CSV table of C-alpha atoms and ligand atoms in Angstrom, one decimal:
chain,number,residue,atom,x,y,z
D,1,MET,CA,0.0,0.0,0.0
D,2,THR,CA,1.3,3.4,-0.8
D,3,TYR,CA,0.4,6.6,1.3
D,4,LYS,CA,0.4,10.3,0.4
D,5,ASN,CA,1.5,11.5,3.6
D,6,LEU,CA,3.4,8.6,5.1
D,7,LEU,CA,6.1,6.3,4.4
D,8,LEU,CA,6.0,2.7,5.7
D,9,GLU,CA,9.1,0.7,5.4
D,10,GLN,CA,10.6,-2.6,6.9
D,11,PRO,CA,14.1,-1.9,7.1
D,12,GLU,CA,14.8,-5.4,8.6
D,13,PRO,CA,12.3,-8.4,9.2
D,14,GLY,CA,10.1,-7.7,12.0
D,15,ILE,CA,11.1,-3.9,12.1
D,16,TYR,CA,8.6,-1.2,10.8
D,17,LEU,CA,9.6,2.3,10.3
D,18,LEU,CA,6.7,4.5,10.0
D,19,THR,CA,7.4,8.1,8.9
D,20,VAL,CA,5.0,11.0,8.7
D,21,ASN,CA,6.0,12.6,5.4
D,22,ARG,CA,4.6,16.2,5.0
D,23,PRO,CA,8.0,18.0,5.5
D,24,GLN,CA,6.6,21.1,3.6
D,25,ALA,CA,4.3,21.5,6.6
D,26,LEU,CA,6.5,20.2,9.1
D,27,ASN,CA,4.6,16.9,9.1
D,28,ALA,CA,1.5,18.7,10.5
D,29,LEU,CA,-1.3,16.2,11.0
D,30,ASN,CA,-4.2,16.9,8.9
D,31,ALA,CA,-7.3,15.0,8.6
D,32,ALA,CA,-5.9,12.8,5.6
D,33,THR,CA,-2.8,12.2,7.5
D,34,LEU,CA,-4.7,10.8,10.5
D,35,ALA,CA,-6.7,8.6,8.3
D,36,GLU,CA,-3.6,7.1,6.6
D,37,LEU,CA,-2.0,6.6,10.1
D,38,ALA,CA,-5.3,4.6,11.1
D,39,LEU,CA,-4.7,2.5,8.0
D,40,ALA,CA,-1.0,1.9,8.5
D,41,ILE,CA,-1.4,1.1,12.2
D,42,ALA,CA,-4.2,-1.3,11.5
D,43,GLY,CA,-2.0,-3.0,8.9
D,44,ILE,CA,1.0,-3.4,11.4
D,45,ALA,CA,-1.5,-4.7,14.0
D,46,ALA,CA,-2.4,-7.4,11.6
D,47,ASP,CA,1.1,-8.5,11.0
D,48,THR,CA,2.0,-11.4,13.3
D,49,ALA,CA,5.6,-11.0,12.3
D,50,ALA,CA,5.9,-7.5,13.4
D,51,ARG,CA,8.3,-6.9,16.5
D,52,VAL,CA,8.9,-3.3,16.8
D,53,LEU,CA,7.6,-0.1,15.2
D,54,LEU,CA,9.7,3.0,15.0
D,55,VAL,CA,7.8,6.2,14.4
D,56,THR,CA,9.5,9.3,13.0
D,57,GLY,CA,9.2,12.4,10.8
D,58,ALA,CA,10.5,13.4,7.4
D,59,GLY,CA,12.9,16.3,6.8
D,60,ASP,CA,15.5,17.8,9.2
D,61,LYS,CA,13.3,20.1,11.2
D,62,ALA,CA,10.5,18.5,12.8
D,63,PHE,CA,9.0,15.1,14.0
D,64,VAL,CA,5.6,16.5,13.9
D,65,ALA,CA,4.8,20.2,14.5
D,66,GLY,CA,1.2,19.5,15.6
D,67,ALA,CA,-2.1,19.1,14.2
D,68,ASP,CA,-2.6,21.1,10.9
D,69,ILE,CA,-3.6,24.5,11.9
D,70,SER,CA,-4.7,25.7,8.5
D,71,GLU,CA,-7.3,22.8,8.7
D,72,MET,CA,-8.5,23.8,12.1
D,73,VAL,CA,-8.8,27.3,11.8
D,74,GLU,CA,-12.4,27.4,10.6
D,75,CYS,CA,-13.7,24.4,12.6
D,76,SER,CA,-17.0,24.3,14.2
D,77,ALA,CA,-17.3,22.8,17.4
D,78,ASP,CA,-18.9,19.7,16.0
D,79,GLN,CA,-16.0,19.5,13.5
D,80,ALA,CA,-13.5,19.9,16.3
D,81,GLN,CA,-15.1,17.0,18.1
D,82,ALA,CA,-14.9,14.8,15.1
D,83,PHE,CA,-11.2,15.9,14.5
D,84,SER,CA,-10.4,15.1,18.1
D,85,GLU,CA,-12.0,11.8,18.2
D,86,LYS,CA,-10.2,10.7,15.0
D,87,GLY,CA,-6.9,12.0,16.4
D,88,MET,CA,-7.6,10.2,19.9
D,89,GLN,CA,-8.5,7.0,17.9
D,90,VAL,CA,-5.3,7.0,16.2
D,91,MET,CA,-3.2,7.7,19.3
D,92,HIS,CA,-5.2,4.7,21.0
D,93,ALA,CA,-4.6,2.4,18.2
D,94,LEU,CA,-0.8,3.1,18.3
D,95,GLU,CA,-0.6,2.7,22.0
D,96,ALA,CA,-2.5,-0.7,21.8
D,97,LEU,CA,-0.3,-2.1,19.2
D,98,PRO,CA,0.9,-5.4,20.6
D,99,MET,CA,4.7,-4.7,19.9
D,100,PRO,CA,6.9,-2.0,21.5
D,101,VAL,CA,6.5,1.4,19.5
D,102,ILE,CA,9.4,3.9,19.8
D,103,ALA,CA,9.2,7.5,18.7
D,104,LEU,CA,12.5,8.8,17.2
D,105,VAL,CA,12.2,12.6,17.6
D,106,HIS,CA,14.9,14.8,15.7
D,107,GLY,CA,13.3,18.2,15.8
D,108,TYR,CA,10.0,19.8,16.9
D,109,ALA,CA,7.5,17.6,18.5
D,110,LEU,CA,4.6,20.2,19.3
D,111,GLY,CA,0.9,19.8,20.1
D,112,GLY,CA,-0.4,16.8,18.4
D,113,GLY,CA,3.0,15.9,17.4
D,114,CYS,CA,4.2,15.8,21.1
D,115,GLU,CA,0.9,13.8,21.7
D,116,LEU,CA,1.8,11.4,19.0
D,117,ALA,CA,5.3,10.7,20.6
D,118,LEU,CA,3.7,10.4,23.9
D,119,ALA,CA,1.3,7.6,22.5
D,120,CYS,CA,4.4,5.6,21.7
D,121,ASP,CA,5.9,3.4,24.4
D,122,TRP,CA,9.0,5.7,24.8
D,123,ILE,CA,10.9,8.3,22.9
D,124,ILE,CA,14.5,8.5,21.8
D,125,ALA,CA,15.5,12.3,21.1
D,126,SER,CA,18.0,13.8,19.2
D,127,ASP,CA,20.0,16.6,20.7
D,128,ARG,CA,18.1,19.1,18.6
D,129,ALA,CA,14.6,17.8,19.8
D,130,VAL,CA,12.1,20.4,21.0
D,131,PHE,CA,9.0,19.3,22.7
D,132,GLY,CA,5.8,21.5,23.7
D,133,GLN,CA,2.1,21.5,24.0
D,134,PRO,CA,1.7,25.2,22.7
D,135,GLU,CA,-2.2,24.8,22.2
D,136,VAL,CA,-3.0,27.4,24.5
D,137,ASN,CA,-1.3,30.0,22.3
D,138,LEU,CA,-4.0,29.0,19.9
D,139,GLY,CA,-6.8,29.5,22.3
D,140,ILE,CA,-7.4,25.7,22.6
D,141,PRO,CA,-6.3,23.0,25.1
D,142,PRO,CA,-4.5,19.8,24.0
D,143,GLY,CA,-6.8,17.6,22.1
D,144,PHE,CA,-5.1,14.3,21.3
D,145,GLY,CA,-4.5,13.0,24.7
D,146,GLY,CA,-1.7,15.5,25.9
D,147,THR,CA,-3.4,16.4,29.3
D,148,GLN,CA,-3.5,12.6,30.1
D,149,ARG,CA,-0.3,10.8,28.8
D,150,LEU,CA,2.1,13.9,29.4
D,151,THR,CA,0.6,13.9,33.0
D,152,ARG,CA,1.1,10.2,33.5
D,153,LEU,CA,4.8,10.4,32.2
D,154,VAL,CA,6.0,13.7,34.0
D,155,GLY,CA,3.6,14.1,36.9
D,156,ARG,CA,0.8,16.6,37.3
D,157,ALA,CA,2.7,19.8,38.2
D,158,ARG,CA,5.2,19.5,35.5
D,159,ALA,CA,2.4,18.7,32.9
D,160,LEU,CA,0.2,21.5,34.0
D,161,GLU,CA,3.3,23.8,34.0
D,162,LEU,CA,4.2,23.0,30.4
D,163,ILE,CA,0.6,22.9,29.1
D,164,THR,CA,-0.5,26.1,30.6
D,165,THR,CA,2.5,28.1,29.8
D,166,ALA,CA,3.3,26.5,26.3
D,167,ARG,CA,6.9,26.4,27.4
D,168,GLN,CA,9.1,24.4,24.9
D,169,VAL,CA,11.5,21.9,26.3
D,170,LYS,CA,14.7,21.0,24.7
D,171,ALA,CA,16.4,17.4,24.7
D,172,ALA,CA,18.3,17.8,27.9
D,173,GLU,CA,15.4,18.9,30.0
D,174,ALA,CA,13.3,16.2,28.3
D,175,LEU,CA,15.7,13.7,29.4
D,176,ALA,CA,15.9,15.3,32.9
D,177,ILE,CA,12.1,15.1,33.6
D,178,GLY,CA,11.5,11.6,32.1
D,179,LEU,CA,9.8,12.7,28.9
D,180,VAL,CA,12.6,10.8,26.8
D,181,THR,CA,14.7,7.9,27.6
D,182,GLN,CA,17.7,8.6,25.6
D,183,VAL,CA,19.3,11.6,23.8
D,184,VAL,CA,21.7,11.1,20.9
D,185,PRO,CA,23.4,13.2,18.4
D,186,VAL,CA,21.0,13.9,15.4
D,187,ALA,CA,23.1,11.9,12.8
D,188,GLU,CA,22.9,8.9,15.2
D,189,LEU,CA,19.1,8.9,16.0
D,190,ARG,CA,18.1,6.3,13.3
D,191,ASP,CA,20.9,4.0,14.4
D,192,ALA,CA,20.0,4.3,17.9
D,193,GLY,CA,16.5,3.4,17.0
D,194,MET,CA,17.5,0.5,15.1
D,195,THR,CA,19.8,-0.9,17.6
D,196,THR,CA,17.1,-0.9,20.2
D,197,ALA,CA,14.7,-2.5,17.6
D,198,ARG,CA,17.0,-5.2,16.8
D,199,THR,CA,17.5,-5.9,20.5
D,200,ILE,CA,13.9,-6.2,21.2
D,201,ALA,CA,13.4,-8.3,17.9
D,202,ALA,CA,15.9,-10.8,19.2
D,203,LYS,CA,13.8,-11.5,22.3
D,204,GLY,CA,10.9,-14.0,22.7
D,205,PRO,CA,8.0,-12.1,21.0
D,206,ASP,CA,5.3,-13.5,23.2
D,207,ALA,CA,7.2,-12.5,26.3
D,208,VAL,CA,7.7,-9.0,25.0
D,209,ARG,CA,4.0,-8.7,23.9
D,210,LEU,CA,2.9,-10.1,27.3
D,211,ALA,CA,5.1,-7.7,29.2
D,212,LYS,CA,3.9,-4.6,27.3
D,213,GLN,CA,0.2,-5.6,27.8
D,214,ALA,CA,1.0,-6.0,31.6
D,215,VAL,CA,2.6,-2.8,31.9
D,216,HIS,CA,-0.1,-0.8,29.9
D,217,ARG,CA,-3.0,-2.7,31.6
D,218,GLY,CA,-1.6,-2.5,35.1
D,219,GLN,CA,-1.4,1.3,34.7
D,220,ASP,CA,-5.2,1.5,35.3
D,221,MET,CA,-5.3,-1.0,38.0
D,222,SER,CA,-4.6,-1.2,41.7
D,223,LEU,CA,-1.2,-2.6,42.5
D,224,ALA,CA,-3.0,-5.8,43.7
D,225,ASN,CA,-5.0,-6.3,40.4
D,226,GLY,CA,-1.7,-5.3,38.2
D,227,CYS,CA,0.1,-8.0,40.0
D,228,ALA,CA,-2.5,-10.5,39.5
D,229,TYR,CA,-2.8,-9.7,35.8
D,230,GLU,CA,1.2,-10.2,35.7
D,231,THR,CA,0.6,-13.6,37.3
D,232,ALA,CA,-1.6,-14.4,34.5
D,233,ALA,CA,0.6,-13.0,31.8
D,234,PHE,CA,3.7,-15.1,33.4
D,235,ALA,CA,1.5,-18.4,33.3
D,236,LEU,CA,0.7,-17.7,29.8
D,237,ALA,CA,4.0,-17.6,28.8
D,238,PHE,CA,4.6,-21.2,30.0
D,239,ALA,CA,2.1,-22.3,27.2
D,240,THR,CA,4.5,-21.1,24.5
D,241,THR,CA,7.4,-23.2,23.1
D,242,ASP,CA,9.6,-20.0,23.3
D,243,GLN,CA,9.6,-20.3,27.1
D,244,ARG,CA,11.1,-23.9,26.8
D,245,GLU,CA,13.5,-22.7,24.2
D,246,GLY,CA,14.8,-19.7,25.9
D,247,MET,CA,15.4,-21.6,29.3
D,248,GLN,CA,16.9,-24.6,27.3
D,249,ALA,CA,19.3,-22.3,25.6
D,250,PHE,CA,20.4,-20.9,28.8
D,251,LEU,CA,21.1,-24.2,30.2
D,252,GLU,CA,23.0,-25.2,27.2
D,253,LYS,CA,24.9,-21.9,27.1
D,254,ARG,CA,23.8,-21.1,23.6
D,255,ALA,CA,21.6,-18.1,22.1
D,256,ALA,CA,18.0,-18.8,22.0
D,257,LYS,CA,16.0,-19.3,18.7
D,258,PHE,CA,12.7,-17.9,19.2
D,259,ASN,CA,10.0,-18.8,16.8
D,260,GLY,CA,7.1,-16.7,18.3
D,261,HIS,CA,5.0,-19.8,19.4
S,1,LIG,N1,-0.1,23.2,11.1
S,1,LIG,C1,0.1,23.5,9.7
S,1,LIG,N2,1.1,24.1,9.2
S,1,LIG,C2,2.3,24.2,9.8
S,1,LIG,C3,2.4,23.8,11.3
S,1,LIG,C4,1.1,23.3,11.9
S,1,LIG,N3,1.0,22.9,13.0
S,1,LIG,N4,3.7,24.0,11.6
S,1,LIG,C5,4.4,24.4,10.7
S,1,LIG,N5,3.5,24.7,9.5
S,1,LIG,C6,4.0,25.1,8.3
S,1,LIG,C7,4.2,26.6,8.3
S,1,LIG,O1,2.9,27.2,8.1
S,1,LIG,C8,5.0,26.8,7.1
S,1,LIG,O2,4.4,26.7,6.0
S,1,LIG,P1,4.6,27.7,4.8
S,1,LIG,O3,4.5,29.1,5.1
S,1,LIG,O4,6.0,27.4,4.4
S,1,LIG,O5,3.7,27.3,3.8
S,1,LIG,C9,6.0,25.6,7.2
S,1,LIG,O6,5.2,24.6,7.9
S,1,LIG,C10,7.3,25.8,7.9
S,1,LIG,O7,7.0,26.5,9.2
S,1,LIG,P2,7.6,27.8,9.6
S,1,LIG,O8,8.0,28.6,8.5
S,1,LIG,O9,6.8,28.2,10.8
S,1,LIG,O10,9.0,27.1,10.1
S,1,LIG,P3,10.0,27.8,11.3
S,1,LIG,O11,11.1,27.2,11.5
S,1,LIG,O12,10.1,29.2,11.3
S,1,LIG,O13,9.0,27.5,12.8
S,1,LIG,C11,7.8,26.1,14.3
S,1,LIG,C12,8.9,26.2,13.2
S,1,LIG,C13,7.5,24.6,14.7
S,1,LIG,C14,8.3,26.8,15.7
S,1,LIG,C15,6.6,26.8,13.7
S,1,LIG,O14,6.3,26.4,12.5
S,1,LIG,C16,5.4,26.7,14.6
S,1,LIG,O15,5.3,27.4,15.7
S,1,LIG,N6,4.4,25.8,14.2
S,1,LIG,C17,3.2,25.6,14.9
S,1,LIG,C18,3.4,24.8,16.2
S,1,LIG,C19,2.1,24.6,17.0
S,1,LIG,O16,1.5,25.6,17.4
S,1,LIG,N7,1.8,23.3,17.0
S,1,LIG,C20,0.6,23.0,17.7
S,1,LIG,C21,-0.7,22.8,16.7
S,1,LIG,S1,-2.1,22.9,17.7
S,1,LIG,C22,-8.1,19.1,18.6
S,1,LIG,C23,-7.3,18.0,18.7
S,1,LIG,C24,-6.0,18.1,18.5
S,1,LIG,C25,-5.3,19.5,18.5
S,1,LIG,C26,-6.1,20.4,18.5
S,1,LIG,C27,-7.5,20.4,18.4
S,1,LIG,N8,-9.5,19.1,18.6
S,1,LIG,C28,-10.0,19.0,19.8
S,1,LIG,C29,-10.2,19.4,17.5
S,1,LIG,C30,-3.8,19.6,18.3
S,1,LIG,C31,-3.6,20.8,18.3
S,1,LIG,C32,-2.2,21.3,17.8
S,1,LIG,O17,-1.4,20.2,17.7
């Protein structure tokens, strides 16, 4: 499938690279791009051989500079509701993918762009990355999950400070507040993403999937319920041949050959 506003590649087996490709508008998310993102994410979700998804933006300036302001300027409240719902669905679908999803942010990740990165499981940033929720500058609050996901990641006080002032955060601060997990020179960003993706792709796929599920589901549960969920996930892994293979390989002092079953 070819897209107008996206590039979807598989640089190596099991590793997808999804690039938002509207560099002339700093990869701003218009309705057409959101629709394509929904399709691409559904396709990746259906690929049982997919192990990791990397998400990035085209060009050297921006990951994604937000929702497309030129499309929103004349929106009625009803249209805004529909646009927000579409964006929310895309963010939920991305977050719900069974494999780890990593945002590679080399430049601006603002508004809906910051929210897209936040819907990924974690963010690797370049030293030129800039994050922010500047919506209040435009007279609107965040609309693609920023009030929720940023708060869960950096805490209520920090999220409210960033959202209500629209202050931009550079890579070093983003690392210090836990918004990103790693900062690398811009020329090394893709390699850093691929290195992490390869590491994950070599692990037991069911174990990775079950771990992701338990972390995500557990966030909305009490500790006791989250631990009960983890127990069930742990037990499920013992119904796979990969569990036998992983443990047998350890005992035989060889590398495991996982087959995803
Ligand atoms: N939308 C549309 N076009 C954009 C854009 C955006 N968000 N950001 C940049 N562009 C376009 C610029 O208009 C310009 O186009 P031309 O003039 O060349 O045609 C081109 O990209 C290059 O941008 P600049 O010339 O401005 O580049 P600079 O290097 O000077 O500045 C910048 C880069 C990132 C600082 C600047 O472009 C900027 O401030 N951009 C806007 C950032 C922003 O405010 N982002 C948040 C957007 S609001 C909702 C759900 C969700 C949302 C809203 C509502 N519902 C409830 C309905 C989400 C909202 C947002 O994300």
